Coordinates of C-alpha atoms (C1' of nucleotides) in Angstrom, one line a residue:
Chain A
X1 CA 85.2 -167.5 -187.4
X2 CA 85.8 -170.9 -185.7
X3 CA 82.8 -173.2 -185.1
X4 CA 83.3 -173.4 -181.4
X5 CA 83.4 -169.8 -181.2
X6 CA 80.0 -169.0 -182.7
X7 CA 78.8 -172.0 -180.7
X8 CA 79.7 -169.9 -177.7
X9 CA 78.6 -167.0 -178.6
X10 CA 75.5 -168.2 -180.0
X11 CA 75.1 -170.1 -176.7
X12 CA 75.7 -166.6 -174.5
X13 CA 73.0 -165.0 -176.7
X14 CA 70.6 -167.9 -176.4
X15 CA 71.0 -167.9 -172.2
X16 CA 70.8 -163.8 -171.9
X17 CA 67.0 -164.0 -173.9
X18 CA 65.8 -167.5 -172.9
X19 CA 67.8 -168.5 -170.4
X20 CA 69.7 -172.1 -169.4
X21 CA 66.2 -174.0 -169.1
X22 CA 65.2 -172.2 -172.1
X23 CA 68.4 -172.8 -174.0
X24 CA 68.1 -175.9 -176.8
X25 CA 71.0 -177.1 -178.2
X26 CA 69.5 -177.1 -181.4
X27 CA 68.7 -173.5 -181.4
X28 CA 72.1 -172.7 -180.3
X29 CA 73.0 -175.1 -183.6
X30 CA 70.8 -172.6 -185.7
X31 CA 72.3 -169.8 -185.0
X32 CA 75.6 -170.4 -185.0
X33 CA 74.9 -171.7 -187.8
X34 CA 76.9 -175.5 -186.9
X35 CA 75.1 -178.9 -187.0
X36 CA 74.7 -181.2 -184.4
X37 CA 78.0 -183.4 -185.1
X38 CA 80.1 -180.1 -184.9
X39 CA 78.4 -179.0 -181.5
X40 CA 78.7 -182.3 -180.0
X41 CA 82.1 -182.8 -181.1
X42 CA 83.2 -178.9 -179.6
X43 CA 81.2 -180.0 -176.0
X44 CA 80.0 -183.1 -174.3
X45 CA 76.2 -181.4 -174.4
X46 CA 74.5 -178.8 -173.4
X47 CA 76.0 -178.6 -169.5
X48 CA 79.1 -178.0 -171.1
X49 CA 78.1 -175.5 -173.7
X50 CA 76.4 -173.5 -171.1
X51 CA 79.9 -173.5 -169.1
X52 CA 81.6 -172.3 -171.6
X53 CA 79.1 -169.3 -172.4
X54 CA 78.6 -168.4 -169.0
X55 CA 82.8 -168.4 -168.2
X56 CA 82.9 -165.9 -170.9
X57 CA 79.8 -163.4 -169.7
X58 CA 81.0 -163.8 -166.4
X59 CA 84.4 -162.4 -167.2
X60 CA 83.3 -159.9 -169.8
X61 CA 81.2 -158.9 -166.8
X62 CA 83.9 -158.8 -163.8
X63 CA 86.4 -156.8 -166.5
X64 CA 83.3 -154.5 -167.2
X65 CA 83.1 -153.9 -163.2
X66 CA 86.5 -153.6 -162.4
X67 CA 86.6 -150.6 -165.3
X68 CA 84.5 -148.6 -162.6
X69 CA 85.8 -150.5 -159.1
X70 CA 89.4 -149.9 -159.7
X71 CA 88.7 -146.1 -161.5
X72 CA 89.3 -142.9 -160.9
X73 CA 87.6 -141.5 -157.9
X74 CA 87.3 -141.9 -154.0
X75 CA 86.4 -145.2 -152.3
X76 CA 82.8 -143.7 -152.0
X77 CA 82.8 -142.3 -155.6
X78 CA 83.6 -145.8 -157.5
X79 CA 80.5 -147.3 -155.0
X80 CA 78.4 -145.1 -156.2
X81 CA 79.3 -145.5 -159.7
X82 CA 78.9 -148.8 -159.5
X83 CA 75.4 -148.6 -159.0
X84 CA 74.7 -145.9 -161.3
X85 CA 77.0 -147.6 -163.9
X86 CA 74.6 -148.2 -167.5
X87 CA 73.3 -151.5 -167.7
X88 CA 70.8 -153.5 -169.7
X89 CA 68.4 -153.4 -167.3
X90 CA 65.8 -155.0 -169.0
X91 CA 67.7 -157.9 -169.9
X92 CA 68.2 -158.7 -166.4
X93 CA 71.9 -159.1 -165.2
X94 CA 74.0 -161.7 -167.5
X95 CA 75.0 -163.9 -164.3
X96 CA 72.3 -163.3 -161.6
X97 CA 69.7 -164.1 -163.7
X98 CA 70.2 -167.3 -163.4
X99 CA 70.4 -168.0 -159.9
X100 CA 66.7 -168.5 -160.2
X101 CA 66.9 -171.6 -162.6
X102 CA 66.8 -175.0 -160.8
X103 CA 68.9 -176.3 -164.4
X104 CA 71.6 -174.3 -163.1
X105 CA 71.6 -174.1 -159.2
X106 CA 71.4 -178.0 -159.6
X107 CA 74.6 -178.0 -162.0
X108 CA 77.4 -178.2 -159.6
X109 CA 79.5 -176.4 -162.1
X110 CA 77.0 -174.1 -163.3
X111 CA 76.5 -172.5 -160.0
X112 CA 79.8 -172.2 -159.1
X113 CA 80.5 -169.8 -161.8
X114 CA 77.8 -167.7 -160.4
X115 CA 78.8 -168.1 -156.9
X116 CA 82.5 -167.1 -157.8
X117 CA 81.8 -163.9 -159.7
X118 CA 79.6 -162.7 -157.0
X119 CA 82.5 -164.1 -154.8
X120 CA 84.8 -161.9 -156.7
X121 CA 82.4 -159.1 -156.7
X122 CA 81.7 -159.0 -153.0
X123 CA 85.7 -158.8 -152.6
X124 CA 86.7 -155.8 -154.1
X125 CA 83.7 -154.1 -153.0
X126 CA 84.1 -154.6 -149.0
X127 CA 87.5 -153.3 -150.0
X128 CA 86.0 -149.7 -151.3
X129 CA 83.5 -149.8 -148.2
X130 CA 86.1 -150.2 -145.5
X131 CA 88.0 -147.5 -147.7
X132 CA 85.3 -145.1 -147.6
X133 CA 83.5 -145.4 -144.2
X134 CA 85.9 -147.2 -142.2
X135 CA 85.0 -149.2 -139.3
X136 CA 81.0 -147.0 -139.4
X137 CA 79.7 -149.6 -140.8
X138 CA 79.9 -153.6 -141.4
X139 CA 81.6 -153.7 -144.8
X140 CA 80.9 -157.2 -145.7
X141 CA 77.2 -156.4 -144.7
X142 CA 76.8 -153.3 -147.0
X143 CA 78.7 -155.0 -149.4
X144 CA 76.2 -157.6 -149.3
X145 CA 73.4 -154.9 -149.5
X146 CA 75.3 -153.0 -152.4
X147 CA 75.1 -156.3 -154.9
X148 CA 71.4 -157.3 -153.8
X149 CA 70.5 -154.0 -154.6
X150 CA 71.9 -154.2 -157.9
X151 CA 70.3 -157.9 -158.3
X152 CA 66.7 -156.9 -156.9
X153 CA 66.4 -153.6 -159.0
X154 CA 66.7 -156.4 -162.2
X155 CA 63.8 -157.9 -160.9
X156 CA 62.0 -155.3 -160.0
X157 CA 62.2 -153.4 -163.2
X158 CA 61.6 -156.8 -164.9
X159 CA 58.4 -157.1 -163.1
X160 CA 57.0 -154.4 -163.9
X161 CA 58.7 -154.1 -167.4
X162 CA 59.8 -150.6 -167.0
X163 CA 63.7 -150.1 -166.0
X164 CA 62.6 -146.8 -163.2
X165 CA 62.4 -149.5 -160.7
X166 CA 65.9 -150.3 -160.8
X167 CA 66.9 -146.5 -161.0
X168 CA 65.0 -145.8 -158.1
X169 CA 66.5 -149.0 -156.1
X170 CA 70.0 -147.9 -156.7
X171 CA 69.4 -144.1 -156.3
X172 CA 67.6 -144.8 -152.8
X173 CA 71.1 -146.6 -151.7
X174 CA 73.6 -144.1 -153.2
X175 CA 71.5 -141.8 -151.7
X176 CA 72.1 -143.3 -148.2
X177 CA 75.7 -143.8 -149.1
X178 CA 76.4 -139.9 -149.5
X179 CA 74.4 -139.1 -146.8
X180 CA 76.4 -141.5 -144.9
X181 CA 79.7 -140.3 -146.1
X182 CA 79.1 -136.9 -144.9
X183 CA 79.9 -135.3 -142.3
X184 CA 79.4 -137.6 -139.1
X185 CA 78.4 -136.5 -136.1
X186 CA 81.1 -137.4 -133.4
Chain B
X1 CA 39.3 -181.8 -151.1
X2 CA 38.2 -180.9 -154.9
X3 CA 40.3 -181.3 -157.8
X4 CA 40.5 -178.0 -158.7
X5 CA 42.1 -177.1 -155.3
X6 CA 44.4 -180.2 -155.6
X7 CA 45.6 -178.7 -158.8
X8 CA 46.1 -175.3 -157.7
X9 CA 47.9 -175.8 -154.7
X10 CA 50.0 -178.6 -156.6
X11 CA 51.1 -176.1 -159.0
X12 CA 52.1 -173.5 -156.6
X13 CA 54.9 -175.9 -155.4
X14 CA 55.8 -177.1 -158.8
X15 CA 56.4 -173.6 -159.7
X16 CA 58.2 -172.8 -156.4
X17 CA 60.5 -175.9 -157.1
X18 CA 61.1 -175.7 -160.8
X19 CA 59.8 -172.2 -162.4
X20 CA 57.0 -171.9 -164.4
X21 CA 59.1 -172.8 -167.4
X22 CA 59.9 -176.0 -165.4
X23 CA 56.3 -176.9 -164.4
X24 CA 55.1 -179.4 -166.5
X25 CA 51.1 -179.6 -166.7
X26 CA 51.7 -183.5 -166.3
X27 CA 53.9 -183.1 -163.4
X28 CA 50.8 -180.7 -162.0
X29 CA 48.1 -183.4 -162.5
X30 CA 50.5 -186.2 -160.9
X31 CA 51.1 -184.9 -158.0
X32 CA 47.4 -183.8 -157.4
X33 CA 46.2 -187.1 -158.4
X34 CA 43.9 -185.9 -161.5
X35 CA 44.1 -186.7 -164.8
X36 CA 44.5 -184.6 -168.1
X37 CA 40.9 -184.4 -168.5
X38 CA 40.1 -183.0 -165.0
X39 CA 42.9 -180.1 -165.4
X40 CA 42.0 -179.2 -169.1
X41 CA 38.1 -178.9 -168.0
X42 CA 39.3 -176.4 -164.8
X43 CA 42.0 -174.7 -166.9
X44 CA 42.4 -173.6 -169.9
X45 CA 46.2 -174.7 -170.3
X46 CA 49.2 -174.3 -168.4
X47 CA 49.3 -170.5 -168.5
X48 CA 45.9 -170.6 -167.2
X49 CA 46.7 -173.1 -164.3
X50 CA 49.9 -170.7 -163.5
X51 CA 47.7 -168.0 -163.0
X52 CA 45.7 -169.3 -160.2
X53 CA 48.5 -170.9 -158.5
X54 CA 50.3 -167.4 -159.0
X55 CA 47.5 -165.7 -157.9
X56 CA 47.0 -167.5 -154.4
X57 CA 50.9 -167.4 -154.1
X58 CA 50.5 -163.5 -154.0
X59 CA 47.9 -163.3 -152.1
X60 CA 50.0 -165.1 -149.6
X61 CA 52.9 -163.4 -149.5
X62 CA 50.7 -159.9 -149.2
X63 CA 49.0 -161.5 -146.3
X64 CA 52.3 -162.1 -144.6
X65 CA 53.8 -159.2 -145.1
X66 CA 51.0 -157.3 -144.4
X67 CA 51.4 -158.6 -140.7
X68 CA 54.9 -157.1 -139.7
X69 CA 54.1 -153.7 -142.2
X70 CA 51.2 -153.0 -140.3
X71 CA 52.2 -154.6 -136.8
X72 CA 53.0 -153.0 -133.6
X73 CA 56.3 -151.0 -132.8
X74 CA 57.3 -147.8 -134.9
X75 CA 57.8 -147.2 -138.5
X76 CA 61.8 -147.8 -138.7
X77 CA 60.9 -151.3 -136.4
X78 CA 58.4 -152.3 -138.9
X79 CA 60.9 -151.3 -141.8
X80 CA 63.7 -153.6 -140.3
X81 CA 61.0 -156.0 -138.7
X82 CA 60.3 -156.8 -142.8
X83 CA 63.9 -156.8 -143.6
X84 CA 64.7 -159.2 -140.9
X85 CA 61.3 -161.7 -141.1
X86 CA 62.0 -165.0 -141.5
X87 CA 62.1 -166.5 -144.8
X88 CA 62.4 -169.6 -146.7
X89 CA 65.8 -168.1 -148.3
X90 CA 66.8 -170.8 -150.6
X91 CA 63.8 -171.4 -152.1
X92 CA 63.7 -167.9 -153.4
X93 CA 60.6 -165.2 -153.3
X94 CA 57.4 -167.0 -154.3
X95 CA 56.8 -164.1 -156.4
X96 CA 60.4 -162.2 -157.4
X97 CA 61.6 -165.7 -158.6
X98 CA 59.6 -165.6 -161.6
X99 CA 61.0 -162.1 -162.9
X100 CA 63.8 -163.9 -164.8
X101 CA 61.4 -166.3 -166.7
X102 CA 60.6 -165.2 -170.4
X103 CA 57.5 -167.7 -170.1
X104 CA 56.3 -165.3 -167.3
X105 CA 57.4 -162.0 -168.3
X106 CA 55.8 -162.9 -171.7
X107 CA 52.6 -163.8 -170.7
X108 CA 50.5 -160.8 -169.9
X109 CA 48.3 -161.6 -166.8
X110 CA 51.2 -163.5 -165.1
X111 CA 53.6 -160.8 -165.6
X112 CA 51.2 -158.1 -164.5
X113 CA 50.5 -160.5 -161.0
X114 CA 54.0 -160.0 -159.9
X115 CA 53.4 -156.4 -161.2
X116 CA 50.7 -155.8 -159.0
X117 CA 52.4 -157.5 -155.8
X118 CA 55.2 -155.6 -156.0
X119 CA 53.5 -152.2 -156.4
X120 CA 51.5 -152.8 -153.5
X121 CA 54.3 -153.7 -151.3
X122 CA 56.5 -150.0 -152.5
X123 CA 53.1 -148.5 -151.7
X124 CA 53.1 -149.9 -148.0
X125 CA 56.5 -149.3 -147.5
X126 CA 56.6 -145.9 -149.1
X127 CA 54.2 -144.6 -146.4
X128 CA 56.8 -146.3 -143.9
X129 CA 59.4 -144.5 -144.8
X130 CA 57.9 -141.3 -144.8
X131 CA 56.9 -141.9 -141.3
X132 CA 60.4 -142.9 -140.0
X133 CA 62.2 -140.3 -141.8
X134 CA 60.1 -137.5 -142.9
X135 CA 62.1 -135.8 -146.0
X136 CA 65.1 -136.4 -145.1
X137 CA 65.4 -139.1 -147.7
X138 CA 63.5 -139.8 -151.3
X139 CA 60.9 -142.3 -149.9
X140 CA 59.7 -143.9 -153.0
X141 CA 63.5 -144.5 -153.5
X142 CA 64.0 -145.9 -150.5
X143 CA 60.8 -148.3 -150.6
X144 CA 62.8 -149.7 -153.8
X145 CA 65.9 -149.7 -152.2
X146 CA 64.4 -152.4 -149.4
X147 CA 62.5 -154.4 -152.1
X148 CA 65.4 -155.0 -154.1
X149 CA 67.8 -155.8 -151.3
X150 CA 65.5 -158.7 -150.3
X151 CA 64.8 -159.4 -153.9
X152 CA 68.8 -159.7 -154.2
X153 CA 69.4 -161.4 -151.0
X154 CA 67.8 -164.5 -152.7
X155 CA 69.6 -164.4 -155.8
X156 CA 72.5 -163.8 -153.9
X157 CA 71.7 -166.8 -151.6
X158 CA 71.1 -169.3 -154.4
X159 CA 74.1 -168.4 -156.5
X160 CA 76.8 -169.0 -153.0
X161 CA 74.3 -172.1 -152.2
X162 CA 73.9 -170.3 -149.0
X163 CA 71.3 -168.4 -146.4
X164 CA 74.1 -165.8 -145.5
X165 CA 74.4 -163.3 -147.9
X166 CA 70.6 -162.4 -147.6
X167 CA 71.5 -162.1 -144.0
X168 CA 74.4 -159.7 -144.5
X169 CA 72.5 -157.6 -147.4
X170 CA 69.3 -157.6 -145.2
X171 CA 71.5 -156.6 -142.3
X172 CA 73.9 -154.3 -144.1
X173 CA 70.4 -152.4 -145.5
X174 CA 68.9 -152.4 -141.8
X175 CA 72.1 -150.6 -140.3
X176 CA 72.5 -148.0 -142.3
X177 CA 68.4 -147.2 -141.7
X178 CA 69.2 -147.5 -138.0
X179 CA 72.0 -145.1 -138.1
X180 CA 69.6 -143.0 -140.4
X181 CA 66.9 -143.2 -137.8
X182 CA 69.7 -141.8 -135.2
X183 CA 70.0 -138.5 -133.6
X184 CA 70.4 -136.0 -136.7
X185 CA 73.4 -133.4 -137.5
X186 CA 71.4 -130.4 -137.8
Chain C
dG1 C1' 33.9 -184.1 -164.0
dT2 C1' 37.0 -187.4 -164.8
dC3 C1' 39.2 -191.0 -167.4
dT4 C1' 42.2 -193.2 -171.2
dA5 C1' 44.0 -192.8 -175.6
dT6 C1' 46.1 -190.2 -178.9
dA7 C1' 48.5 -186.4 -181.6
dC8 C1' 52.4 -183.8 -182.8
dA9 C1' 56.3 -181.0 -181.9
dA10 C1' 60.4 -180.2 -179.4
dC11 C1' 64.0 -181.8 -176.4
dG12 C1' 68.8 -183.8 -175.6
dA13 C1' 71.7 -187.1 -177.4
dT14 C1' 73.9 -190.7 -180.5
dA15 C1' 75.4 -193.1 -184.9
dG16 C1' 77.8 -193.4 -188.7
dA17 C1' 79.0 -191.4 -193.3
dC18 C1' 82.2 -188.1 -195.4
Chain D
dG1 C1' 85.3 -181.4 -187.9
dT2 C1' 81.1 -181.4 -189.9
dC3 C1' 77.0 -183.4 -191.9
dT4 C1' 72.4 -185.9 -192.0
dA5 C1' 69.6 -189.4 -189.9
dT6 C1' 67.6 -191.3 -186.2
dC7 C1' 66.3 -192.5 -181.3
dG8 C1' 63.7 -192.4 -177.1
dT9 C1' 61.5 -189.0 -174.0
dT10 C1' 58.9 -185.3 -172.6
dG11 C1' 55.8 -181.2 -173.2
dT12 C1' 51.3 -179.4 -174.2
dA13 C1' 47.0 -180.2 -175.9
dT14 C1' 42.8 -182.6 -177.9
dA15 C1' 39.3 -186.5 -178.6
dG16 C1' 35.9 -189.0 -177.1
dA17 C1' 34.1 -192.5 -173.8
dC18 C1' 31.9 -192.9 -169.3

DNA sequence: GTCTATACAACGATAGAC
DNA sequence: GTCTATCGTTGTATAGAC
């Protein structure tokens, strides 16, 4: 494999365990297992090494979405499989994680990968909401509520270090989704 | 004022600005105006000193939501009265922020602060949502349901640089427990 | 209790040889 | 393209005087 690929790699590793803050370029270096002229020479530092490895987790994670957004199913079926979709919860989620991190909110470019992958996100699912309950409900709203969900149970399964908290956040919402997306009362 | 309290309340808004990762012991005794030795004779370290800062921080943010949980007005107003309270969206939870920080989630007593904060909040609102909707819904589900959605709302917010998609995941969450709250089917 | 001085590692980046 | 050497800064903590 290529130098700048292991770089990148390396780099995704390095900022799913640590972190951007907590990312060195040297230990990125280390286990990619590249010196510093060869890093330097791929990127203009670590800003731009972080781009790069977030660009790629941020797409890996939009193609992993889409498998269950545009699947098999009814509208209300692929919502509901996206929450209960396996994840890493301990980890913590590969982009929202680090919406918390003044190194990359303060990165203009940084951020903006966040911003559009939720961007992205938030599109397709106010697509399945307006599919599945019509005009019940605000879709951009519970879209909204469907990804902070999501986000939140990371943090509340990493706080306590147990996952349950994340399995109970998104079974409480699926739970009103159903409920919701039976039969109505009118 | 003492320099103990200078320090403490110095390093609750160094961690609110930069992390705990981010919150240099220096920075600390700066901006409180003490030296090195007056913060390593209160505090054991840095860990030590994040601990009472975190500590107050909690205690805070209990106090303050303790006021709309057990305010006037029924359980479902009290339930969207939290949703809805006025926060400080762009600076993130004082708390839920520090989920994503390996230095926190790796250091016993901090980790288990955020633990303990968060546990007492599902309890409160737990007991909520049994009042508002009897069984009708899993209520220890639901309590996580409303702590992640704020939880997310903020990550959400930082990552589009913006208050509004707390707002519509807050709101989004809030509607469907109104409609919940509605006349009944059966 | 508080100060200044110091230690020592890690950080992020650059220089220049090959 | 990759290496090693080096730079200046900051992070965290300790030492010892006052």
């Amino acid at each position: 494999m290529q130098a700048r690929e292991r770089l990148v790699t390396s780099a995704q590793e390095l900022m799913a365990e640590r972190g951007y803050g907590g990312m060195s370029p040297r230990a990125v270096q280390d286990r990619a297992g590249a010196g510093q002229g060869s890093m330097y020479h791929h990127f203009t530092g670590k800003a731009d090494l972080a781009r790069a490895a977030l660009d790629r987790t941020a797409a890996d994670l939009r193609a992993q979405a889409a498998t269950v957004l545009d699947g098999p199913g009814s509208a209300l079926d692929r919502l509901v499989g996206y929450l209960e979709r396996e994840r890493d919860v301990m980890r913590g989620c590969p982009v929202g994680r680090h919406a918390q991190d003044p190194g990359v909110i303060d990165t203009g470019p940084l951020r903006a990968q966040l911003d559009d992958t939720f961007t992205w996100l938030r599109t397709r699912l106010t697509t399945l909401v307006t599919e599945a309950f019509g005009d019940r409900v605000d879709a951009a709203a519970l879209a909204a509520t469907i990804m902070a969900t999501v986000q939140g149970g990371y943090v509340l399964a990493r706080a306590a270090g147990d996952p349950r908290p994340f399995a109970d956040a998104t079974d409480g919402l699926a739970g009103l989704l159903i409920t919701l997306g039976g039969p109505s009362c009118t």
